[in-house]
Short mmCIF file of C-alpha atoms (C1' of nucleotides) in Angstrom, two decimals:
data_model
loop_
_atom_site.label_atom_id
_atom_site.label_comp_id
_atom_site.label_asym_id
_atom_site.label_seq_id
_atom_site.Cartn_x
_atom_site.Cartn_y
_atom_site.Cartn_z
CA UNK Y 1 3.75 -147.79 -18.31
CA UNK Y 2 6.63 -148.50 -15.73
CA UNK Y 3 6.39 -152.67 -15.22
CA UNK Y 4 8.19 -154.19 -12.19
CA UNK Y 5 11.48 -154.91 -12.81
CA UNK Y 6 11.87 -159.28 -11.77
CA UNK Y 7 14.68 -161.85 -11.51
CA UNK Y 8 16.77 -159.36 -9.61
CA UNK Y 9 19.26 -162.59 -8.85
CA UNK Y 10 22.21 -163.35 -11.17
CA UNK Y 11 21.95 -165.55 -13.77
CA UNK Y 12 24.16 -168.77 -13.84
CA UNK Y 13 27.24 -168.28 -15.99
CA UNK Y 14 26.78 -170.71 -18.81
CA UNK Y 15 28.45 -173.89 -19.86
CA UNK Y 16 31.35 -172.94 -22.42
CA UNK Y 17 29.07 -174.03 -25.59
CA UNK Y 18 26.25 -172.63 -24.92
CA UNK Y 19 26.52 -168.58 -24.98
CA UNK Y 20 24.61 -168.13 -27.55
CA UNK Y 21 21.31 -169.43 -25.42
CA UNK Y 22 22.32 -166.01 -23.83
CA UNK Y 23 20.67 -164.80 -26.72
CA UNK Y 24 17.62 -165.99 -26.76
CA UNK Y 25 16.76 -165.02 -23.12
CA UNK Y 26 18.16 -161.31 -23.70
CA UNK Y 27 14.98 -161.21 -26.71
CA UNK Y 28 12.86 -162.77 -24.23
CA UNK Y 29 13.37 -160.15 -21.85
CA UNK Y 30 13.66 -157.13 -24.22
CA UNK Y 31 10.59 -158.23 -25.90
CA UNK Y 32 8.65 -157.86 -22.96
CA UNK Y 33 9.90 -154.51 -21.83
CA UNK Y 34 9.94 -153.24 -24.92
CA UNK Y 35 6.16 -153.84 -25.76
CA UNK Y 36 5.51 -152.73 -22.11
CA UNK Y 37 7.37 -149.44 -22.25
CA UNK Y 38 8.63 -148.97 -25.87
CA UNK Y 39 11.80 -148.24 -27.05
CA UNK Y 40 12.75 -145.67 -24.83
CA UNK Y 41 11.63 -147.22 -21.94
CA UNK Y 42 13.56 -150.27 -22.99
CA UNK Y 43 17.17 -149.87 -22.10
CA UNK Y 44 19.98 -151.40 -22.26
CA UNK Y 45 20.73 -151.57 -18.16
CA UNK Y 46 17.20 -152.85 -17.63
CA UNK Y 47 17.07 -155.74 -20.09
CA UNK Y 48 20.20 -157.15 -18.73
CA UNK Y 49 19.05 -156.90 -15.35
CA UNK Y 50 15.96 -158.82 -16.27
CA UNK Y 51 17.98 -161.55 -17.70
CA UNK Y 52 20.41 -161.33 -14.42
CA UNK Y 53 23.33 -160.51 -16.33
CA UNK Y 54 25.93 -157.08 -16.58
CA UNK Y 55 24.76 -154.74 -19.25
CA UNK Y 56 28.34 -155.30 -20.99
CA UNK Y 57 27.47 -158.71 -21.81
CA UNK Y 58 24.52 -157.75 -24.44
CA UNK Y 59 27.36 -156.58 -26.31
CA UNK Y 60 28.54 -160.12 -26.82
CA UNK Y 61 25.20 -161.21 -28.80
CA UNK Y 62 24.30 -157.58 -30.25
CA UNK Y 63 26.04 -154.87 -31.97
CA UNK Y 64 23.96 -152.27 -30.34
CA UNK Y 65 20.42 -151.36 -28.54
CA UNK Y 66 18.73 -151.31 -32.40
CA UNK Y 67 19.82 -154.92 -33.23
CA UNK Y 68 18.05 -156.45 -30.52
CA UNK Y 69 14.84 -154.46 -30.86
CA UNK Y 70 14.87 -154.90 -34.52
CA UNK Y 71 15.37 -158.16 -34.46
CA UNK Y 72 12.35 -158.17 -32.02
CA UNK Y 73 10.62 -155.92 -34.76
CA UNK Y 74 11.60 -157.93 -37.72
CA UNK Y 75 9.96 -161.25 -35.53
CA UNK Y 76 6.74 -159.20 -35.80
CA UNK Y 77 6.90 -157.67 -39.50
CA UNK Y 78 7.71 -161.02 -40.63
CA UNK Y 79 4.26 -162.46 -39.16
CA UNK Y 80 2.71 -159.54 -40.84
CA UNK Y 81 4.43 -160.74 -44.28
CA UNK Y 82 2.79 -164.16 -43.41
CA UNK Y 83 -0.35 -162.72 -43.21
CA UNK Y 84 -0.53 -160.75 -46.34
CA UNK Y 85 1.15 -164.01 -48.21
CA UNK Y 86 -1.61 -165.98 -46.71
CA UNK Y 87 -4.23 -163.73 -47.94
CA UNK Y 88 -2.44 -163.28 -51.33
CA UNK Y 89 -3.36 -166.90 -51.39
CA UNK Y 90 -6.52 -166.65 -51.03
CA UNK Y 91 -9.30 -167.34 -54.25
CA UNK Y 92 -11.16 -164.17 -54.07
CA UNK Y 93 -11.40 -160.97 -55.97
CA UNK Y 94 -8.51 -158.40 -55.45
CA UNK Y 95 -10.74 -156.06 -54.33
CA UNK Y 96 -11.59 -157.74 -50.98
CA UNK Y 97 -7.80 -159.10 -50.90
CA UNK Y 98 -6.80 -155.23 -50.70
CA UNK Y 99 -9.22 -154.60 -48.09
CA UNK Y 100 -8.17 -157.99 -46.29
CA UNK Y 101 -4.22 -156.76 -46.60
CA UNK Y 102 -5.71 -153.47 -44.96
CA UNK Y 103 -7.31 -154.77 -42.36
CA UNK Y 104 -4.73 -157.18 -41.16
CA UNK Y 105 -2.53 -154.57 -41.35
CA UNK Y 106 -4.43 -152.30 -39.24
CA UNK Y 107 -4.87 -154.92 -36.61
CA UNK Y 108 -0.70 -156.13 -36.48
CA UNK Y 109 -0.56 -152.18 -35.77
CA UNK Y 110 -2.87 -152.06 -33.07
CA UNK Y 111 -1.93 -155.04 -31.28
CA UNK Y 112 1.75 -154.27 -31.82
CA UNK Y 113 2.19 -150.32 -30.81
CA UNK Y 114 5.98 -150.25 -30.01
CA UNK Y 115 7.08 -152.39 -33.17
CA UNK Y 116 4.85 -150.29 -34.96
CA UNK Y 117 5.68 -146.84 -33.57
CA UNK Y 118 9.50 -148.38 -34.16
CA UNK Y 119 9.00 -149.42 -37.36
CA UNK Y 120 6.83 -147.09 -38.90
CA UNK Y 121 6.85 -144.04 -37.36
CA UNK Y 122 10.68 -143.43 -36.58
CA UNK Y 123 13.02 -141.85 -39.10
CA UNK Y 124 15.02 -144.52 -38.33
CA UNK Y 125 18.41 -142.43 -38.93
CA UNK Y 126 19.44 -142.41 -35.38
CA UNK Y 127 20.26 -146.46 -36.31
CA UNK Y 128 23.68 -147.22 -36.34
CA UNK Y 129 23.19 -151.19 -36.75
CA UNK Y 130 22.81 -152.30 -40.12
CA UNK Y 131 19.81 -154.29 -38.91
CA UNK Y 132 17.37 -151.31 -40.47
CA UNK Y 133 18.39 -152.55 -43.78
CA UNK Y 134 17.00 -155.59 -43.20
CA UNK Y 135 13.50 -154.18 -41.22
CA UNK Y 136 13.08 -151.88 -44.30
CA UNK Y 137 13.41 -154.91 -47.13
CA UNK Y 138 10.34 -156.59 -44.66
CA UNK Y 139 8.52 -153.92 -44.86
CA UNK Y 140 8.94 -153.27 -48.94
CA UNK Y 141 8.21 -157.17 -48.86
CA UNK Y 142 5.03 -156.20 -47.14
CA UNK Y 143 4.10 -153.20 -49.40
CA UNK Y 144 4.88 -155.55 -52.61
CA UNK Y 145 2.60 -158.58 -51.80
CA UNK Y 146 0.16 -155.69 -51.00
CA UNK Y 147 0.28 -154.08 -53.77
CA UNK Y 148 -0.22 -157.15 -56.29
CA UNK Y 149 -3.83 -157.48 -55.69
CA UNK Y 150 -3.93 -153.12 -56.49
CA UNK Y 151 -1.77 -154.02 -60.13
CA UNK Y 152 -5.08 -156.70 -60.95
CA UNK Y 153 -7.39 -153.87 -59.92
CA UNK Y 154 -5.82 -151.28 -62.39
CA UNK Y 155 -5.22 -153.98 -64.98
CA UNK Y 156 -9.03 -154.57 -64.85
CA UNK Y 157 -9.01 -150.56 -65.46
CA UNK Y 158 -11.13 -150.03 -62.41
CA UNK Y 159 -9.14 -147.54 -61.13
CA UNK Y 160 -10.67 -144.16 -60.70
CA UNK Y 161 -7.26 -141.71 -60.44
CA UNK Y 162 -3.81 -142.16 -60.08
CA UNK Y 163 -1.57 -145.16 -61.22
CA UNK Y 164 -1.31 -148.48 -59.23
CA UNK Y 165 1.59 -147.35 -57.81
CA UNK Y 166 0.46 -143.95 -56.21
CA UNK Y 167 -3.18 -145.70 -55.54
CA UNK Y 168 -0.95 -148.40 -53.36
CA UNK Y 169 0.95 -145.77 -51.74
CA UNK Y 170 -2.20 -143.77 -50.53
CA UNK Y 171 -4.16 -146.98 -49.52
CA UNK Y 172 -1.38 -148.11 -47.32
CA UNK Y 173 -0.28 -144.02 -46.24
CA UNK Y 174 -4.12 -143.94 -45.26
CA UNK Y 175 -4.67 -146.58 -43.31
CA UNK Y 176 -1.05 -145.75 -41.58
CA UNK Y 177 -2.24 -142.62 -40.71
CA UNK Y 178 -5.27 -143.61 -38.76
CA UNK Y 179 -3.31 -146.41 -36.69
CA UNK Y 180 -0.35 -144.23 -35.77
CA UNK Y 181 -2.62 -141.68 -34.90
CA UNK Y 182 -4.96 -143.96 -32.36
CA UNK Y 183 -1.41 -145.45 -31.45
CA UNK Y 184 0.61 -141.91 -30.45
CA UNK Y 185 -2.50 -140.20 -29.62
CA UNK Y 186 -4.59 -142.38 -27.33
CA UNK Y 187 -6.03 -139.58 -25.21
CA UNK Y 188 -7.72 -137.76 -27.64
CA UNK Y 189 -11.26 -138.60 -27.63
CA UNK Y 190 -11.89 -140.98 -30.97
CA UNK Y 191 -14.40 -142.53 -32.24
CA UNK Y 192 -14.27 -146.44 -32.75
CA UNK Y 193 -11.52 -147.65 -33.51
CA UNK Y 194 -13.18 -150.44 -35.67
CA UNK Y 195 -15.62 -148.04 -36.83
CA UNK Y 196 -12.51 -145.75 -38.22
CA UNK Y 197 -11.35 -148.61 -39.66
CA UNK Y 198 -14.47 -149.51 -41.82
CA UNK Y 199 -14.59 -145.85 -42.79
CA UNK Y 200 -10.99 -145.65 -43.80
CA UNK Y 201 -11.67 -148.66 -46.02
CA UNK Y 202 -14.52 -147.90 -47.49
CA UNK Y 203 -13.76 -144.57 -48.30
CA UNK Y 204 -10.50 -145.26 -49.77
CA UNK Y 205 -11.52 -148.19 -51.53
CA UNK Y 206 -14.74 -146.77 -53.43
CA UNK Y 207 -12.98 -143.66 -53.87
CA UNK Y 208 -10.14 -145.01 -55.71
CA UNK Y 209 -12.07 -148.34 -57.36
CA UNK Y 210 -15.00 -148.60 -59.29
CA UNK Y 211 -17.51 -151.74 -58.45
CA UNK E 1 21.55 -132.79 -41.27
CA UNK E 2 24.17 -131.31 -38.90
CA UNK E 3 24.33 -127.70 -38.80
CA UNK E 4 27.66 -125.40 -38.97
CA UNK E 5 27.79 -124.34 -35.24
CA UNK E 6 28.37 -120.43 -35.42
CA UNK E 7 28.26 -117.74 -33.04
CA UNK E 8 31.29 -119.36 -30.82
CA UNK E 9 31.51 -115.53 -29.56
CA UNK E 10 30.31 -115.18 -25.66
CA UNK E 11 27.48 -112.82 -25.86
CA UNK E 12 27.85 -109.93 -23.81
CA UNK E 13 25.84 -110.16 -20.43
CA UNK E 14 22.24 -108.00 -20.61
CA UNK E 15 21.62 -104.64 -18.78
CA UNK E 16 19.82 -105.01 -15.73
CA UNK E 17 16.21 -105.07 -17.22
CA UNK E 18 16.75 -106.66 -20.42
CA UNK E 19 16.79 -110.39 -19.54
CA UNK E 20 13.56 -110.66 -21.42
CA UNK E 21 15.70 -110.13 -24.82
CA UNK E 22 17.84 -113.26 -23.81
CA UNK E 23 14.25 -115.48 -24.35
CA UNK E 24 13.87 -113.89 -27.75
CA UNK E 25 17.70 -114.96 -29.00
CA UNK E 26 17.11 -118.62 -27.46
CA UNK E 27 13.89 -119.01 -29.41
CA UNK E 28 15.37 -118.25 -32.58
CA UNK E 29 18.71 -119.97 -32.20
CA UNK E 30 16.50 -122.95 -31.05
CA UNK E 31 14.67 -122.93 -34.29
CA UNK E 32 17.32 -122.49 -36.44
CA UNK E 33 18.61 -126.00 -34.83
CA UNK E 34 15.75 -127.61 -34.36
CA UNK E 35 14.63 -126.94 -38.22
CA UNK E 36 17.87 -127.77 -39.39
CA UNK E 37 18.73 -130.48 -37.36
CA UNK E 38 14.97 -132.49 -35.08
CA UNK E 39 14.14 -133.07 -31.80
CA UNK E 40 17.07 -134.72 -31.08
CA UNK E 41 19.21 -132.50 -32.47
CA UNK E 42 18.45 -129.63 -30.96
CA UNK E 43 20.49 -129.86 -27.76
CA UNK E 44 20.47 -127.73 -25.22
CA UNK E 45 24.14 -127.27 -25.51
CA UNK E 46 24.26 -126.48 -28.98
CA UNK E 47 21.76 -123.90 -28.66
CA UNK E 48 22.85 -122.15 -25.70
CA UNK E 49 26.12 -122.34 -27.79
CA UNK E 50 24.60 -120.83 -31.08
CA UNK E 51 22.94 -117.86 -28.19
CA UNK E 52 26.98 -117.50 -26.90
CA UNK E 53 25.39 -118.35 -23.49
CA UNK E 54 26.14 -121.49 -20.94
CA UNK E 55 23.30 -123.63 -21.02
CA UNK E 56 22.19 -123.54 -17.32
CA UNK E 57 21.49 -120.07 -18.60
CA UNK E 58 18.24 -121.08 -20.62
CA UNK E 59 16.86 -122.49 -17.57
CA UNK E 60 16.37 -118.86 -16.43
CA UNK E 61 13.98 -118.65 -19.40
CA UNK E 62 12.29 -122.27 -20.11
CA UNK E 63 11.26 -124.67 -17.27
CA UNK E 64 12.93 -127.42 -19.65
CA UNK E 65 14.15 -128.17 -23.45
CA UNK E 66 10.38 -129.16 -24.47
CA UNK E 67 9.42 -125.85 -23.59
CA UNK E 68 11.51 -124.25 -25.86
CA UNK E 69 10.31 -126.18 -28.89
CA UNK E 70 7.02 -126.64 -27.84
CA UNK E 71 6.61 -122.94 -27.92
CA UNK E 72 8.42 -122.99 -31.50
CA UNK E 73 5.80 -125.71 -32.34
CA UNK E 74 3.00 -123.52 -31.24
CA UNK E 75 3.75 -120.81 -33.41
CA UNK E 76 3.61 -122.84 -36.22
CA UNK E 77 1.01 -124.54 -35.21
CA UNK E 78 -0.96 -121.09 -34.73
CA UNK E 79 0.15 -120.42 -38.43
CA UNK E 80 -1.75 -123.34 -39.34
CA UNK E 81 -4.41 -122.89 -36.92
CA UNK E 82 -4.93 -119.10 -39.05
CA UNK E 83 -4.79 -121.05 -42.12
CA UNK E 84 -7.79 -122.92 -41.21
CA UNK E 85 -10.09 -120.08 -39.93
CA UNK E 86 -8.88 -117.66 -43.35
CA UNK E 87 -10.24 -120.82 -45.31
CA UNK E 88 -13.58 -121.32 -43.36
CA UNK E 89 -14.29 -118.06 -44.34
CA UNK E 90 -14.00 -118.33 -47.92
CA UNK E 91 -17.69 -118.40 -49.82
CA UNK E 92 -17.43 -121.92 -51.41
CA UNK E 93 -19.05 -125.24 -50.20
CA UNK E 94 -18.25 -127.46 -48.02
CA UNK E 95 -16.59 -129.95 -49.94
CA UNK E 96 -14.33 -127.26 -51.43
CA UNK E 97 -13.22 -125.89 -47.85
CA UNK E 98 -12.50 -129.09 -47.05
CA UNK E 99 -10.26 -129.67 -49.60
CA UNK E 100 -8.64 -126.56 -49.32
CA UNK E 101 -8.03 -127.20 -45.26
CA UNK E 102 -6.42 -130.64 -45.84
CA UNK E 103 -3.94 -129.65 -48.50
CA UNK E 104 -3.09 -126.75 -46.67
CA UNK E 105 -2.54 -129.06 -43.40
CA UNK E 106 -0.28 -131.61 -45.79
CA UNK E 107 1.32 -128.49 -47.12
CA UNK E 108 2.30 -127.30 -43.81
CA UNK E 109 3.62 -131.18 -42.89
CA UNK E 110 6.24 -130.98 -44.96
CA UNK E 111 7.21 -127.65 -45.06
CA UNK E 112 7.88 -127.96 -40.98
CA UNK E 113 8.53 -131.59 -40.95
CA UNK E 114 10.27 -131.73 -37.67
CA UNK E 115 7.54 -129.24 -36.52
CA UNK E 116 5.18 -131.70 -37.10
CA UNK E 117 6.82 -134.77 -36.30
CA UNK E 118 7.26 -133.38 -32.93
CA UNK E 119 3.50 -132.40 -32.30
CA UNK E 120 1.88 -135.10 -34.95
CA UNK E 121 4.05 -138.00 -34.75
CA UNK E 122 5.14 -138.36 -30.93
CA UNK E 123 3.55 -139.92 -28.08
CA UNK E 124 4.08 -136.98 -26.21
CA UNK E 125 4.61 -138.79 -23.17
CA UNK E 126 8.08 -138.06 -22.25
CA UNK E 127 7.24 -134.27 -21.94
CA UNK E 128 7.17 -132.97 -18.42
CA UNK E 129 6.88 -129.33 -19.76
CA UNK E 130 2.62 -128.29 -19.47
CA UNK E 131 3.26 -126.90 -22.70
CA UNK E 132 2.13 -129.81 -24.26
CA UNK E 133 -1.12 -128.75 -23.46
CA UNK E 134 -1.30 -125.95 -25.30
CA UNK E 135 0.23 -127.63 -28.01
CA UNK E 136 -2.87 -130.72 -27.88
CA UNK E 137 -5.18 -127.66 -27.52
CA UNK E 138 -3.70 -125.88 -30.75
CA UNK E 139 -4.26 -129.23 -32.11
CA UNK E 140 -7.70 -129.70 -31.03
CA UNK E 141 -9.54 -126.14 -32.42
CA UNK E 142 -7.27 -126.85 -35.63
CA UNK E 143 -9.23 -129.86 -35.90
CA UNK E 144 -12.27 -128.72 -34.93
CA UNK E 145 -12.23 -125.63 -37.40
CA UNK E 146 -11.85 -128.50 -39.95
CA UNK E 147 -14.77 -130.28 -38.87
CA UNK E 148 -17.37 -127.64 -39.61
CA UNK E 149 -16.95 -127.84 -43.27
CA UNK E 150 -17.54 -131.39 -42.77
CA UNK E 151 -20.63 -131.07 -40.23
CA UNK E 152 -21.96 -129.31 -43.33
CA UNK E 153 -21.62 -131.85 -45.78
CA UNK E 154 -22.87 -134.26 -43.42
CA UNK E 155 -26.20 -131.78 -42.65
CA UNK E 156 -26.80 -132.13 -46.25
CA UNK E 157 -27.08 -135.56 -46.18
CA UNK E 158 -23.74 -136.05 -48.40
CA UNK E 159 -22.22 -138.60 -46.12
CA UNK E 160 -21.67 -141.94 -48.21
CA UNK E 161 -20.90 -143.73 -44.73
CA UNK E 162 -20.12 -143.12 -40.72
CA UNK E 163 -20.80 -140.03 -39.04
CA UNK E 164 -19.61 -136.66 -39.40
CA UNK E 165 -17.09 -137.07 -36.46
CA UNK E 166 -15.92 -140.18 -38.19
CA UNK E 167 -15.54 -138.70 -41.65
CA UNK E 168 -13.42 -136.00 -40.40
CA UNK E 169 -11.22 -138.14 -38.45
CA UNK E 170 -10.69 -140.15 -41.35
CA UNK E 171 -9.85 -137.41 -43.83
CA UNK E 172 -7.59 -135.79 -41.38
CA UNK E 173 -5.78 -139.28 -40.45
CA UNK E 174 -5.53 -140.26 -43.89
CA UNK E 175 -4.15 -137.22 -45.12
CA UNK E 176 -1.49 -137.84 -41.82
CA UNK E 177 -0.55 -141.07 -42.77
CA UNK E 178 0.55 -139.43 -46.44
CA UNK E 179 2.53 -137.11 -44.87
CA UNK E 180 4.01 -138.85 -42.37
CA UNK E 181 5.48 -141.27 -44.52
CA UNK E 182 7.00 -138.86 -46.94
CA UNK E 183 8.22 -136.96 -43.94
CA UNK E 184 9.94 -140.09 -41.78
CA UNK E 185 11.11 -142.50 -44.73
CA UNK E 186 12.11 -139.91 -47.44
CA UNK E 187 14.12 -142.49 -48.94
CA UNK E 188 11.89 -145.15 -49.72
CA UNK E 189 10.80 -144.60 -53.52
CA UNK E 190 7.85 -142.39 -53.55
CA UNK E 191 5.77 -141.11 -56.13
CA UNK E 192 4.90 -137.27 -56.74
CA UNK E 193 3.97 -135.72 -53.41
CA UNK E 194 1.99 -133.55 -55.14
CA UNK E 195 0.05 -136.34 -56.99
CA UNK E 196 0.02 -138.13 -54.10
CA UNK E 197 -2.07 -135.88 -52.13
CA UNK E 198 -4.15 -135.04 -55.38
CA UNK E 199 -4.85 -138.96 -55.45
CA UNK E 200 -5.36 -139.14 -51.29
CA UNK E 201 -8.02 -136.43 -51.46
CA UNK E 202 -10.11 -137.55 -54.66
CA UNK E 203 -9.77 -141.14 -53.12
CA UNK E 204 -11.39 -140.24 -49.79
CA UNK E 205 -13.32 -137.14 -50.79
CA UNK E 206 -14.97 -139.20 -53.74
CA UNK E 207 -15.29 -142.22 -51.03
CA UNK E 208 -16.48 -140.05 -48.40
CA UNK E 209 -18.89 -137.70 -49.79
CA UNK E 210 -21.43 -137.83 -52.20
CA UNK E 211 -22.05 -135.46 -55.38
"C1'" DG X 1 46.97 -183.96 -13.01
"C1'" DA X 2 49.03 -179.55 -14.30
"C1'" DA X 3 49.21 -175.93 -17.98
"C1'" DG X 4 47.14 -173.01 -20.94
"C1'" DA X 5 43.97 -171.39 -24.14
"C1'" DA X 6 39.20 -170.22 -24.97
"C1'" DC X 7 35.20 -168.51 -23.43
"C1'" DA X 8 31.41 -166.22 -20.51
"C1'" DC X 9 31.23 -162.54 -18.22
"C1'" DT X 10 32.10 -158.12 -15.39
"C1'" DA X 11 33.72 -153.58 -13.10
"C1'" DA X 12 34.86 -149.34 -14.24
"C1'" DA X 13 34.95 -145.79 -17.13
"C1'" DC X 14 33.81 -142.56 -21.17
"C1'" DG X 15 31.26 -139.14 -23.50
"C1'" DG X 16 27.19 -136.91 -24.02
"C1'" DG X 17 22.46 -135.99 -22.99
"C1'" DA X 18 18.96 -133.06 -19.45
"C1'" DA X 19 18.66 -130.78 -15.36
"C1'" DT X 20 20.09 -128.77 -10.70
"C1'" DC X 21 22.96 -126.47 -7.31
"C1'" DA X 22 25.61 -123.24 -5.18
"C1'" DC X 23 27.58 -119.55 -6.30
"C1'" DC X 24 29.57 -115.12 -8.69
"C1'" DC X 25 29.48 -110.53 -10.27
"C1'" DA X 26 27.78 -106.14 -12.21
"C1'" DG X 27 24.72 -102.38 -11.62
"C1'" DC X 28 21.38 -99.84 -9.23
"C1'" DC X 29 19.19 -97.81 -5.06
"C1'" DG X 30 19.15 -96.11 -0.62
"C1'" DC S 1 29.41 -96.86 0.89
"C1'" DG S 2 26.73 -101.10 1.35
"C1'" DG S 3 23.49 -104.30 0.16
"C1'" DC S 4 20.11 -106.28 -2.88
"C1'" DT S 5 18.86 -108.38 -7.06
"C1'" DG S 6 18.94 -110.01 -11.70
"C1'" DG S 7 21.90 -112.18 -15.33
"C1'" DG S 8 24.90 -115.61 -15.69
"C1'" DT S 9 28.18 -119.62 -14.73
"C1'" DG S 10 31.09 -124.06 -13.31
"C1'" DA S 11 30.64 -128.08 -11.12
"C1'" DT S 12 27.76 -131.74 -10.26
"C1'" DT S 13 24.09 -135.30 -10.60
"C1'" DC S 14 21.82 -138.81 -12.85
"C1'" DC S 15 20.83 -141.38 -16.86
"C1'" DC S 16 21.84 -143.21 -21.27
"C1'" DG S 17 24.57 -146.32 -24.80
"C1'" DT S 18 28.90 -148.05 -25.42
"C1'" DT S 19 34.05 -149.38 -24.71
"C1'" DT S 20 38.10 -151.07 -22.40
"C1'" DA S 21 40.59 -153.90 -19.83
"C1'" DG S 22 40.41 -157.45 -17.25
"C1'" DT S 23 38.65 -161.69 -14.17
"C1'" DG S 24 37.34 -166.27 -13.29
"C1'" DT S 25 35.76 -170.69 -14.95
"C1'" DT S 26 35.90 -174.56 -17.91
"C1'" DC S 27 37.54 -177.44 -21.51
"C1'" DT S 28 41.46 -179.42 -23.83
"C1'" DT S 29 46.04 -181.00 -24.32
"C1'" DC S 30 50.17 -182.76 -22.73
#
DNA sequence: GAAGAACACTAAACGGGAATCACCCAGCCG
DNA sequence: CGGCTGGGTGATTCCCGTTTAGTGTTCTTC
């Protein structure tokens, strides 16, 4: 978990136009210490050492700790957006778009534990920068382009219970579940992850659609 | 969220053999707190404030804070655990047992929200206290009381895909997900709770299992 | 080329978390 | 009476995020 902390020398002041490079180096560094040791792990002392710089002078690009890792986060949950958009695109039925959406989503989870486990699994109320507003519209972005392709399913009236709405809000809740739980719980003994996956899916999906 | 502090009175020192007693008080001042107020919350500060106590004192009691509210967690857990074995007794099927287990596990989410959070929702890693291991082990016969039901349906042949392991680590990690949403983003715009755990479990008991 | 403002940056400190240490004091037992 | 021991504490340590007050360099303007 603990990664070697580097560039222990200080960083050259910069030229007088170009502070805000600063910026893009301190979410360099915090991206990679915050994906190796997550969000606690990722403090404010340690970034700015990474970078070679005082820990005071984060404050000159960031509000706080949560705007830098959010804006890390929001990097990531926008990719996710792309995805879904992408598939959205795509000429197939809205059945396999849903399971598509899923699937991505599942995967953006997996490969992305902190973000996730930030993003996801965090009450979120311990924020004081404003920056959650703008994670949380992502994420709504997310859960509407998802849940377009579940509105053509229940138009078609091939949903078995519940209203688009709720059937939306348990397909993503499911699928959610399983990744945060193979994400916070690694040690437990599970079964395939990919194999969880397909059961999720199918389960979900031909419980709540009919063919 | 935050709590009126009370009890600002010093609490008068134990006779010689009734240290024991002190425990008692911190447990329930701690779960006043920590119901009232999460993890985070629940300093040991405040609570040794709430007992009228300094706060080296709970030390004499508790190796460290995660011992206090692991053993909190525990009990509830234990409630839960009860829950489980009082249903697996019941003469109905499977499927029916089932049922009853996982909406009496989402039931107990959100009543004890931080409860679970805590033992459900964290990586668990930044506990030095061992008493996480009684907590995983809580955990672990919880789950496994809720896997015989499902052993049973799979005997029967009812299994519409994956393996009885499987199945119940999909049921239980979809009904999760539901619950952990509602619990750590109660202001997003949900639908019913109640509907939408009628809705999870037809979904992926209908998926899941065959008539 | 000197003055001065603007800017990049820092040292030191604050307050609040968990946890530890050395100690204090009351009561009981011999 | 004297000492031991169990209940309890104040001061301290080490982090954390964050703030304050300031330093030193560089660019601009006269």
């Amino acid at each position: 978990m603990t990664v070697v902390l580097k560039k222990p020398h200080k960083s050259a002041r910069k030229p007088k136009g170009d502070g805000h490079l600063r910026r893009g180096e301190i979410l360099a560094a915090a991206e990679k210490i915050f994906i190796a040791e997550g969000y606690a792990g990722a403090t404010i002392r340690k970034i700015a050492y990474a970078v070679g710089v005082s820990s005071t002078a984060l404050y000159m690009h960031f509000r706080d700790k949560d705007q830098i890792l959010l804006e890390i986060s929001n990097d990531a949950i926008e990719r996710l957006l792309d995805l879904n958009i992408q598939i959205a695109g795509q000429p197939i039925d809205p059945l396999s778009r849903v399971r598509l959406m899923l699937e991505a989503y599942m995967r953006f989870a997996l490969d992305n534990p902190n973000t996730y486990q930030l993003v996801f699994c965090s009450t979120g109320d311990h924020v004081k920068s404003d920056k959650i507003g703008e994670t949380m519209a992502l994420g709504d972005r997310c859960f509407e382009k998802f849940s377009e392709p579940v509105h053509e399913i229940a138009a078609q009236g091939r949903l078995r219970s519940g209203s688009a709405v709720q059937a939306a809000e348990v397909l993503w809740s499911g699928c959610h579940g399983l990744v945060s739980l193979l994400i916070t719980k690694p040690s437990r003994g599970w079964s395939e992850p990919e194999q969880l996956m397909r059961v999720m899916l199918d389960g979900l999906l031909h419980g709540l659609v009919t063919d």
